[in-house]
Coordinates of C-alpha atoms and ligand atoms in Angstrom, one line a residue:
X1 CA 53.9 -123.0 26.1
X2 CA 51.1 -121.0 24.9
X3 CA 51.5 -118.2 27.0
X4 CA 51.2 -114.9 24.2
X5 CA 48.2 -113.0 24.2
X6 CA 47.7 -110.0 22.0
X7 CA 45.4 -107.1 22.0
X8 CA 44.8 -105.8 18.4
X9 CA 42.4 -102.6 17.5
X10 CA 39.9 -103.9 14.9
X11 CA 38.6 -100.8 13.0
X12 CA 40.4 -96.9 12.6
X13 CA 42.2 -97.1 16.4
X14 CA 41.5 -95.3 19.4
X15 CA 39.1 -98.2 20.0
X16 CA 40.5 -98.2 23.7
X17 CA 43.4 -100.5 23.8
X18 CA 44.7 -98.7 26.8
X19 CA 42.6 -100.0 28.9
X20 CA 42.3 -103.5 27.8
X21 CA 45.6 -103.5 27.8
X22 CA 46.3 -101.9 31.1
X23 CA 43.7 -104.6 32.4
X24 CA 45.6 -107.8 31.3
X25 CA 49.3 -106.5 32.0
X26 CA 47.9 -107.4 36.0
X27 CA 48.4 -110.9 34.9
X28 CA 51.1 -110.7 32.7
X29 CA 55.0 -110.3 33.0
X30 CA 55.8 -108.4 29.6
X31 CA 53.8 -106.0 28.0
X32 CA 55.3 -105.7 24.3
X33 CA 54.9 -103.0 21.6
X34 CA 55.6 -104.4 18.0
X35 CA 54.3 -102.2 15.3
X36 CA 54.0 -98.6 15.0
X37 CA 55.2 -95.2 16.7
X38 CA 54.1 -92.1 18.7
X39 CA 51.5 -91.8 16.2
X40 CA 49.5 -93.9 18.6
X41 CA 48.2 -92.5 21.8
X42 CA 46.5 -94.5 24.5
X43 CA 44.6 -93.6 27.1
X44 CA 44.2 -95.2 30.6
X45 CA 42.4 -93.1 33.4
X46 CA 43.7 -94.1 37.2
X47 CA 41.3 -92.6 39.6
X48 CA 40.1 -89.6 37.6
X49 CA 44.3 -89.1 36.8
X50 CA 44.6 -89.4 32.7
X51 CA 47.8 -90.8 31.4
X52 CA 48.6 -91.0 27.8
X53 CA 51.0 -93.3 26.3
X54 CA 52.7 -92.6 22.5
X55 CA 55.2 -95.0 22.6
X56 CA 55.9 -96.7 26.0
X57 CA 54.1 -99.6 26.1
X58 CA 50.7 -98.6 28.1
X59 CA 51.5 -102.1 30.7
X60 CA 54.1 -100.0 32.1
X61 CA 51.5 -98.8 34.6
X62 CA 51.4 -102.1 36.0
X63 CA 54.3 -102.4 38.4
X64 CA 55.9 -105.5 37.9
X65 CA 55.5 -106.0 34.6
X66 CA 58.9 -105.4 31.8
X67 CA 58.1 -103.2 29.3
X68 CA 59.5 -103.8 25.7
X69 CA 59.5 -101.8 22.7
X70 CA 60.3 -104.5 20.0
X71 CA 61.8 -104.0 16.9
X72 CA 58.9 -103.2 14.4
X73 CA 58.6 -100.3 16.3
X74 CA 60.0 -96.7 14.9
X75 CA 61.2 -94.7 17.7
X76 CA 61.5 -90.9 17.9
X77 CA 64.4 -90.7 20.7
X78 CA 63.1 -87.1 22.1
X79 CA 59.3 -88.0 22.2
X80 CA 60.7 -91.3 24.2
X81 CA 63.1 -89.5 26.2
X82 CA 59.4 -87.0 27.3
X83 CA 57.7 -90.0 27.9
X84 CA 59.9 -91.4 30.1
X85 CA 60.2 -88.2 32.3
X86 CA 57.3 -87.7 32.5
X87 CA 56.5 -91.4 34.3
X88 CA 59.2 -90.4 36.2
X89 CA 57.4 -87.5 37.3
X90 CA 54.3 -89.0 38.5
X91 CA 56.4 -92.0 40.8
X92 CA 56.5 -94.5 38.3
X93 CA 60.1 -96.3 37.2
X94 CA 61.3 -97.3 34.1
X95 CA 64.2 -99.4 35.1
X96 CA 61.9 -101.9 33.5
X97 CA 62.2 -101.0 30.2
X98 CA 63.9 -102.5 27.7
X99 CA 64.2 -101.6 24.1
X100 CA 64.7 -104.0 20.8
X101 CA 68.5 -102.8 19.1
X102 CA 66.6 -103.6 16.0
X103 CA 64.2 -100.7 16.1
X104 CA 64.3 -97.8 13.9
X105 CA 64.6 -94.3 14.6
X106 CA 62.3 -90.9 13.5
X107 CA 64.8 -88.5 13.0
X108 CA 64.1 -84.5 12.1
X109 CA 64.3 -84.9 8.5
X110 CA 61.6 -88.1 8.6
X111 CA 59.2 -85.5 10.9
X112 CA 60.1 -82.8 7.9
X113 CA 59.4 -84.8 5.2
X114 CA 55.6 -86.0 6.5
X115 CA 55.3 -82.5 6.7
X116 CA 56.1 -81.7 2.9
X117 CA 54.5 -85.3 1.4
X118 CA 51.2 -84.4 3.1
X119 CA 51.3 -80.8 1.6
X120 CA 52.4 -82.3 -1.9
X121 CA 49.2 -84.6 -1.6
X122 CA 46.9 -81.9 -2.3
X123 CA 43.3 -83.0 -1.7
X124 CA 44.2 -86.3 -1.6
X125 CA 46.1 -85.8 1.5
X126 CA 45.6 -88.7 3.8
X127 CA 45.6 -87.1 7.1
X128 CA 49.0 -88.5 8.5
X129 CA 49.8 -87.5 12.3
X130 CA 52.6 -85.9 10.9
X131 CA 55.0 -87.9 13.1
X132 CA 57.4 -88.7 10.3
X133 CA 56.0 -92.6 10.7
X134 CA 55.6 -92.9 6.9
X135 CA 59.0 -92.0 6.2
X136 CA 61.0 -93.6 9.1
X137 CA 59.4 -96.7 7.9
X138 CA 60.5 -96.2 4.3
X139 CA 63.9 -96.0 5.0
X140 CA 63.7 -99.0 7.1
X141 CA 62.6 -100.6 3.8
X142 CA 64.8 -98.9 1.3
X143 CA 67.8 -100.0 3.9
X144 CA 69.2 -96.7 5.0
X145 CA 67.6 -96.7 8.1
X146 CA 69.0 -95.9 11.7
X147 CA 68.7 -98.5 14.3
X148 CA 68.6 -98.0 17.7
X149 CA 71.9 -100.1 17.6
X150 CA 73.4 -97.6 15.3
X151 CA 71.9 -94.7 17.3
X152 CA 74.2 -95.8 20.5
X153 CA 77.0 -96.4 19.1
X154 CA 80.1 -94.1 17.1
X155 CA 78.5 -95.4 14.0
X156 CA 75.4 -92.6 14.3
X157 CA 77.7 -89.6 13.5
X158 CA 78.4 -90.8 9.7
X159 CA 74.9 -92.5 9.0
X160 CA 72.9 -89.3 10.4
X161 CA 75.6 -87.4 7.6
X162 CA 74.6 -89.2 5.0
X163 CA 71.1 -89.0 5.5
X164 CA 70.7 -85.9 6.5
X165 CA 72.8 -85.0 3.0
X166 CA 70.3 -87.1 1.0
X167 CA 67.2 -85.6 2.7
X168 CA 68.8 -82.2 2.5
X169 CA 68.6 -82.2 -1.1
X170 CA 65.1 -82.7 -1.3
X171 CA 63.5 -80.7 1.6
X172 CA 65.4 -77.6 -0.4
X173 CA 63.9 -78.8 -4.1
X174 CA 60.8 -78.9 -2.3
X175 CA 61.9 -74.9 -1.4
X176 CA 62.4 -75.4 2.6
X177 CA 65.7 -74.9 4.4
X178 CA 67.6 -77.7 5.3
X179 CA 68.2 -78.9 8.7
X180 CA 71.4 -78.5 10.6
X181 CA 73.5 -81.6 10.7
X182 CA 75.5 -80.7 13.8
X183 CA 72.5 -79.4 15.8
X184 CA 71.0 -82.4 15.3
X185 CA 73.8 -84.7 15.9
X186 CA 74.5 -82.6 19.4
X187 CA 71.0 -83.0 20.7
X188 CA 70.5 -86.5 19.3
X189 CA 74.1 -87.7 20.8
X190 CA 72.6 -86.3 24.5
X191 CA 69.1 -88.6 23.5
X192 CA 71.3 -91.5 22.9
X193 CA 73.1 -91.5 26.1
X194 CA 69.7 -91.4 27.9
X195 CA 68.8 -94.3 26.2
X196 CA 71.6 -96.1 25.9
X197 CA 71.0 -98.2 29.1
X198 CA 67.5 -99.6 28.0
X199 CA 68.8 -101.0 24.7
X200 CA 69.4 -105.0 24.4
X201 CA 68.6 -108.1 22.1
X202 CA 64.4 -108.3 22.8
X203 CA 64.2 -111.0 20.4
X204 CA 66.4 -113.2 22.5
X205 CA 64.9 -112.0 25.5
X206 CA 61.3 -112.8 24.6
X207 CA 62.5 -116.2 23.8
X208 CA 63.8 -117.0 27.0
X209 CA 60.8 -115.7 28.7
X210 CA 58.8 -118.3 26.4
X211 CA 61.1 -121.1 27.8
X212 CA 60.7 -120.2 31.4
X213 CA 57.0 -120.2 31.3
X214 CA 56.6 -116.1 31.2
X215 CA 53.0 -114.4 30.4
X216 CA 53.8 -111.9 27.2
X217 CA 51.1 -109.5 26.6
X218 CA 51.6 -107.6 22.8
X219 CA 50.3 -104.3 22.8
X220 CA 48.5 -103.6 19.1
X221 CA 48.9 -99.9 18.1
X222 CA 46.5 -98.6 15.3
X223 CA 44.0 -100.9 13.8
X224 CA 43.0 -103.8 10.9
X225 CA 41.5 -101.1 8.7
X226 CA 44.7 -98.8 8.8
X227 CA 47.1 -101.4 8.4
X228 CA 49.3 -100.9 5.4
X229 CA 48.1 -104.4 3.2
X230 CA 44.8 -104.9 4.9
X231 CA 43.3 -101.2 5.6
X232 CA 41.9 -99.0 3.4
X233 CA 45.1 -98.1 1.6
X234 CA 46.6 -95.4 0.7
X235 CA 44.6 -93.9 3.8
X236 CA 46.4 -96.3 6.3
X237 CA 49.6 -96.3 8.3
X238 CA 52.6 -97.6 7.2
X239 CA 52.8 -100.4 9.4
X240 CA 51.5 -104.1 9.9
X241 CA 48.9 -103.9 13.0
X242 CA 47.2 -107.0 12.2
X243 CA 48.4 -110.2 13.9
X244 CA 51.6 -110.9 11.3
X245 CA 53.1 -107.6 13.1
X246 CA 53.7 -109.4 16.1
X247 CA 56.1 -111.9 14.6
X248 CA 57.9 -109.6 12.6
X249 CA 57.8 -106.9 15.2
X250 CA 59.0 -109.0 18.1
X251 CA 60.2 -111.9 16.8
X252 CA 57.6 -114.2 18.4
X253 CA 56.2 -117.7 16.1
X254 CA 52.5 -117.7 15.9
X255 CA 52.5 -121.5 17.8
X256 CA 53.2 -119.6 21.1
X257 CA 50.1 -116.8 21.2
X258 CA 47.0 -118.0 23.1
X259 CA 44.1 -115.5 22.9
X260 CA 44.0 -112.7 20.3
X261 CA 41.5 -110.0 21.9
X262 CA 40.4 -107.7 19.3
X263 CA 39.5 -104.2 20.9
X264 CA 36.1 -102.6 19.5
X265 CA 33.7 -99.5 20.7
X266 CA 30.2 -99.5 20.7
X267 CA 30.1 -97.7 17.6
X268 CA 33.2 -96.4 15.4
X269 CA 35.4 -93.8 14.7
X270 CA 37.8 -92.4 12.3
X271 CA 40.8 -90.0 12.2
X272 CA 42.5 -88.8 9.4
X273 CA 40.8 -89.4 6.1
X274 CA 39.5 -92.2 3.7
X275 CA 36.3 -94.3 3.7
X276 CA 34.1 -95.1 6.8
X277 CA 30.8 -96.7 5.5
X278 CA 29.0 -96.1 8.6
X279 CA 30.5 -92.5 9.2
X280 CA 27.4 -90.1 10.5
X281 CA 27.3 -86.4 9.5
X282 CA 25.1 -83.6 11.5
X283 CA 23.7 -84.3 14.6
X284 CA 24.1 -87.8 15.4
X285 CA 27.7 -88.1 14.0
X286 CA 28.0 -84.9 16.5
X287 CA 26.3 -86.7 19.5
X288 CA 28.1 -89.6 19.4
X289 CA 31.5 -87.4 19.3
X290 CA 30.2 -85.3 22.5
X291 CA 28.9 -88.1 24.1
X292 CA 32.2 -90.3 23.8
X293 CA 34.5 -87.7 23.7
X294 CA 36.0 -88.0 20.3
X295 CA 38.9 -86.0 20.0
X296 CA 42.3 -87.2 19.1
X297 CA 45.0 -88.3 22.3
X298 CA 47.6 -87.6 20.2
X299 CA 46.7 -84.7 17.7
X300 CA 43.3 -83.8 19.4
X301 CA 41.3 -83.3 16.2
X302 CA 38.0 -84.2 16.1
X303 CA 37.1 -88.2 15.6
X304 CA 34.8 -88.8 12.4
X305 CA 31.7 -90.9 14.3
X306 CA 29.7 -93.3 13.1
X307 CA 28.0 -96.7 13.9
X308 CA 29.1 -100.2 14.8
X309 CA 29.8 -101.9 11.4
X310 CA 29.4 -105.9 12.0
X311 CA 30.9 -106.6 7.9
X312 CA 34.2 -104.9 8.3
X313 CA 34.1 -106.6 12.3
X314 CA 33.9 -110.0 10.8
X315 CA 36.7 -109.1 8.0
X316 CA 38.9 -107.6 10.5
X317 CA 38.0 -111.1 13.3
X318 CA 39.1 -113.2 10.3
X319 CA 42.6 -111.3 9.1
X320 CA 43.8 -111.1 12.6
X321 CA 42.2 -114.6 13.8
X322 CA 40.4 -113.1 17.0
X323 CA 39.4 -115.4 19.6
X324 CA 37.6 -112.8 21.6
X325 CA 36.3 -109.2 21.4
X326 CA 36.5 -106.5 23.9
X327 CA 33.6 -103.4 23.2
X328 CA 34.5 -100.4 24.8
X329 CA 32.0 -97.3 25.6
X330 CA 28.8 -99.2 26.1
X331 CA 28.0 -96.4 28.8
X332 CA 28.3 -94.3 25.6
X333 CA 25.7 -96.0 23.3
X334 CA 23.8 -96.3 26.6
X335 CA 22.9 -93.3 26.8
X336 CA 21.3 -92.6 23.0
X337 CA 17.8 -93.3 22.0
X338 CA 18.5 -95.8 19.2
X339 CA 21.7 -97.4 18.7
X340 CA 21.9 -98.7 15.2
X341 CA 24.3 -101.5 13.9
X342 CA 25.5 -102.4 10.2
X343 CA 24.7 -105.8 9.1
X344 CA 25.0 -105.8 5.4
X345 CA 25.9 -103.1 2.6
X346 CA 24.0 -102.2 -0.3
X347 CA 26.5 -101.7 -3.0
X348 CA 25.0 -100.9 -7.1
X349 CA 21.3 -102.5 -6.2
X350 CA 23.2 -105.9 -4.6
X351 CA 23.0 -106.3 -0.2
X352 CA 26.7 -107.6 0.1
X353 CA 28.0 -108.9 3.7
X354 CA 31.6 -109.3 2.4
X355 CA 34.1 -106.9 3.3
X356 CA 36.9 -105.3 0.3
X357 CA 39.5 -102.8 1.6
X358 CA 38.8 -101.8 -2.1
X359 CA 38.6 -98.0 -2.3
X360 CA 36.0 -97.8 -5.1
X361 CA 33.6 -100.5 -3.1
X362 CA 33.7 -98.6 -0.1
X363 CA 33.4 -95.2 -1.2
X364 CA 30.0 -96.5 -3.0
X365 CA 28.4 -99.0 -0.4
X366 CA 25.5 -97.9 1.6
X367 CA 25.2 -99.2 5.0
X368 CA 22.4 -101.4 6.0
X369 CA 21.1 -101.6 9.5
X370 CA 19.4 -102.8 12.1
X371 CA 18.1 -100.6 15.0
X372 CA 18.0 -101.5 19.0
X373 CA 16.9 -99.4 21.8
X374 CA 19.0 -97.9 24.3
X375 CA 18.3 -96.1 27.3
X376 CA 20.3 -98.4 29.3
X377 CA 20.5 -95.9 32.4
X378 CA 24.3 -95.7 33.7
X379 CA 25.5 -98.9 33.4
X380 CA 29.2 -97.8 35.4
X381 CA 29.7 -99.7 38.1
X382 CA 28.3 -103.2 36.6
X383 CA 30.7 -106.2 37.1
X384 CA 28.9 -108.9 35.8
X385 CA 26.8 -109.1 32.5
X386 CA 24.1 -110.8 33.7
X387 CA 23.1 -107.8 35.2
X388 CA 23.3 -105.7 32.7
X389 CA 20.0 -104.1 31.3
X390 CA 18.3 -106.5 28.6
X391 CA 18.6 -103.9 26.1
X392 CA 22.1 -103.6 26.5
X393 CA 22.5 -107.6 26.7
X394 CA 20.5 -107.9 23.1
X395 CA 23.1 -105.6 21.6
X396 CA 25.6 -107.3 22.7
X397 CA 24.6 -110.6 22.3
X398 CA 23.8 -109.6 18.5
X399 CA 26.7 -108.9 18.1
X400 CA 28.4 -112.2 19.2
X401 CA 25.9 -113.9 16.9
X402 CA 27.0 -111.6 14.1
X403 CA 30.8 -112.4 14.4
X404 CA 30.8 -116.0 15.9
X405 CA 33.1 -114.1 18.5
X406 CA 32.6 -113.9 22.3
X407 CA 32.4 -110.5 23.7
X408 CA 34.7 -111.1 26.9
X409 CA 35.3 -107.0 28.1
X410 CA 32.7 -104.9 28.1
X411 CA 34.1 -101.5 29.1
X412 CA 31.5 -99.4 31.3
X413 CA 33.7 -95.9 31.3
X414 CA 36.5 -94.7 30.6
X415 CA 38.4 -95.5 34.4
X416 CA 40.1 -98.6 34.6
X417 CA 37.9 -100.6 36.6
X418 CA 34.9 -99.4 34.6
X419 CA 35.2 -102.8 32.8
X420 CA 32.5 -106.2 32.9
X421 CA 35.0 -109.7 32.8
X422 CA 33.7 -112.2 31.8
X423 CA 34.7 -116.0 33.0
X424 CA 35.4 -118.4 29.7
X425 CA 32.7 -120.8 31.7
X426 CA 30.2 -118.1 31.2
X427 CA 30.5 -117.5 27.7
X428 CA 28.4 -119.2 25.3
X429 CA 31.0 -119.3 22.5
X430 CA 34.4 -120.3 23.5
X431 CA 36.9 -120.3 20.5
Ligands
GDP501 P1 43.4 -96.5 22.0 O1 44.3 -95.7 21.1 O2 42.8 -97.7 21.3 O3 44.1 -96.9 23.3 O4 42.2 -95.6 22.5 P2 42.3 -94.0 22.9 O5 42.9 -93.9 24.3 O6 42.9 -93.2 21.8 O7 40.8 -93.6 22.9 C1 39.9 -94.3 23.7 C2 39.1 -93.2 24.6 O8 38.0 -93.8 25.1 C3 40.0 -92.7 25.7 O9 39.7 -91.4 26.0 C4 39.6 -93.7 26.9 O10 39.8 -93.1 28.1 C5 38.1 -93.8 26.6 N1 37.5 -95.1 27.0 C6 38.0 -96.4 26.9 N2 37.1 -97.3 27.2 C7 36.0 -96.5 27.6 C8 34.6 -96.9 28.0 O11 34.3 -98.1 28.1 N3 33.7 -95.9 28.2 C9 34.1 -94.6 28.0 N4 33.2 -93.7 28.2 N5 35.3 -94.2 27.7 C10 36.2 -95.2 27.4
IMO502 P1 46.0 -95.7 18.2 O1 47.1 -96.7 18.5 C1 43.8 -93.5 15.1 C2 45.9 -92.6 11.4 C3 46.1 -91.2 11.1 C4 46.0 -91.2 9.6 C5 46.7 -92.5 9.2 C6 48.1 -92.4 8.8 O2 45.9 -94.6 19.1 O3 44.8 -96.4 17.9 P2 50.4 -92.0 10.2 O4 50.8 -90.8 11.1 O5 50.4 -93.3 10.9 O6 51.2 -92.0 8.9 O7 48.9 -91.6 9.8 O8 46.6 -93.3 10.3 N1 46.4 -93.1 12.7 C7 45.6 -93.3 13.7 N2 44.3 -93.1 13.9 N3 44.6 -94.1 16.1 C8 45.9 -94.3 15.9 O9 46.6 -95.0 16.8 C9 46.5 -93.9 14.7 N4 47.7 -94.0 14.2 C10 47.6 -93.5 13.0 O10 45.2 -90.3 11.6 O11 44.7 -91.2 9.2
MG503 MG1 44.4 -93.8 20.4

């Protein structure tokens, strides 16, 4: 019955979902994206080969799995359309794919218009991927949106018109040319009919899957600290990737998900602007970006590095109820000096272990730490914890103490068997 597990990024993203999720898709028979767009990237390394997913869900590796792009998603047909050729490319198939009629589309003018708001933000720009996610996922709300059931059939012609006339008028206010309704509609009418044969009901589908005992895995794009109500707004997405996204994004009741795995690093990072308490400037925050190599999978600007914060960890484990966490780049921390790790803030002479999104409250809190020794030695190639070097087990087990969370993945490099397991038996807290 209980057979949904979800894998959620707890901090800015990029906290190496990928791989968690490419690890659990062995055992499952969907892997589902619910939330988000290409602004995501994800990264799974297969034998020293790198593959980088935007949109398809990153399971799709996994042979037998079905891949599902449910409908919270917002789906840029030609960055889909690249995605899926380029699997193709490499010897993978996609005939297992199967994408939600409810989802959304990122048309030119949504791409365009990230573009100009971004520009029109000044110095209080918020560092979008410039994907057009923002404004795909406006008109979804203000109800003139395209649907990918709209997209395939003879509808498309007379919604892209109106659109495009609406969004036409304001890309020229703003003093850029407007875009070419018939180019468009020529180029997008070939996209359609590539996609056409992957589009179906996912809602019903995941259902029956529940009924006949199916594993689901949902795939979390972004993080807790970008999501639109949670994060650090306005410098968030404009999505839900907290645990509420995967019922409204896929249509799945919270009665049938199991184990929520929350996805951390050893430390944090941040692209794109806004607060980051723990953010490090000059050499260290420089170290930690060499060291892990920080720079973005899908923009490839340089990640803003800092440490491990434990208060926004715990606010993030309660919003999205997380039963377990997974910590990525330990080999990274591993290989520093000191590692240090955020405990409390100090915020106008008060120590404060309560997280606020609250702009003002983060901008003005100073972290407060507590410093371990690392050193570890190369840790890849470790399977089981036990073995692990006691320095690297203290930081860890801090950490667990911290959150009242069991660290269950401990990722030992970036390849996808560079990963520590460990049994629920062995665990000392078991939620
Ligand atoms: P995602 O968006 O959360 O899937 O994460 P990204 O793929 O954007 O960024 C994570 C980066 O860290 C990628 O380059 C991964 O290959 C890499 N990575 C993941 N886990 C580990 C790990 O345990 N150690 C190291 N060294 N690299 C890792
Ligand atoms: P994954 O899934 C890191 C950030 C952008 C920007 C803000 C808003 O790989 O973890 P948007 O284009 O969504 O309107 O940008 O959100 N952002 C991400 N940062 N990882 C991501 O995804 C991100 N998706 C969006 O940098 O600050
Ligand atoms: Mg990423």
């Amino acid at each position: 019955m209980k057979n949904v597990n979800v894998v959620l990024g707890l901090f800015y993203g990029d906290e190496g979902k990928g791989k968690i999720i490419d690890y659990l898709s062995k055992s499952s028979d969907y892997a589902v994206r619910f939330s988000g767009g290409n602004n995501a990237g994800h990264t799974i390394k297969v034998d020293g080969q790198k593959f980088a997913f935007h949109l398809l869900p990153s399971g799709i590796l996994n042979e037998n799995i079905k891949a599902v792009l449910g409908n919270g998603v917002v789906i840029d047909p030609k960055v889909l359309c690249e995605e899926i050729e380029s699997l193709k490319t490499c010897g993978f198939s996609v005939s297992n794919l199967y994408i939600s009629d409810k989802a959304h589309l990122i048309l030119p003018y949504h791409i365009v218009m990230d573009g100009i708001l971004e520009e029109s933000r000044g110095e209080n720009k918020i560092g979008t991927t410039k994907r057009g996610i923002g404004p795909a996922y406006c008109d979804k709300f203000e109800r003139s949106g395209i649907r990918m059931e709209n997209f395939i059939s003879d509808d498309f012609d007379k919604l892209l018109k109106r659109n495009l006339d609406n969004k036409n008028k304001i890309i020229e206010a703003y003093g850029y040319e407007p875009l070419d309704y018939d180019s468009i509609l020529e180029e997008y009418k070939a996209l359609a009919s590539m996609l056409k044969e992957y589009v179906c009901d996912t809602t019903s589908m995941m259902h029956k899957a529940i009924k006949n005992d199916e594993r689901i895995l949902c795939e979390g794009a972004q993080a807790t600290l970008l999501d639109i109500d949670f994060g650090s707004y306005p410098f968030v997405t404009s999505s839900n990737p907290t645990i509420g996204g995967v019922s409204t994004g896929c249509g799945i009741g919270s009665r049938y998900i199991n184990n929520v795995y929350g996805v951390i690093k050893a430390y944090s990072s941040r692209v794109g602007e806004g607060p980051f308490v723990t953010e490090e400037f000059g050499e260290t925050g420089d170290m930690i970006r060499e060291l892990g190599h920080e720079y973005g999978t899908t923009t490839g600007r340089p990640r803003r590095c800092g440490w491990l914060d434990l208060v926004a960890l715990n606010y993030a484990v309660m919003v999205n109820g997380v039963t377990a966490l997974a910590i990525n780049h330990l080999d990274t921390v591993s290989k520093m000096d000191k590692i240090k790790l955020c405990t409390a803030y100090k915020y106008k002479g008060m120590v404060i272990d309560t997280f606020s999104s609250n702009l003002e409250f983060l901008e003005n809190c100073e972290p407060i730490y507590e410093e371990f020794e690392g050193n570890f030695g190369n840790i890849s190639g470790f399977d089981n914890f036990d073995d692990l070097p006691d320095n690297a087990k203290k930081y860890i087990n801090r950490i667990e103490e911290v959150t009242d969370t069991p660290v269950k993945f401990i990722g030992t490099g970036a390849d996808r068997d560079d990963i520590i397991v460990r049994d629920d038996k062995t665990l000392k807290l078991v939620r």
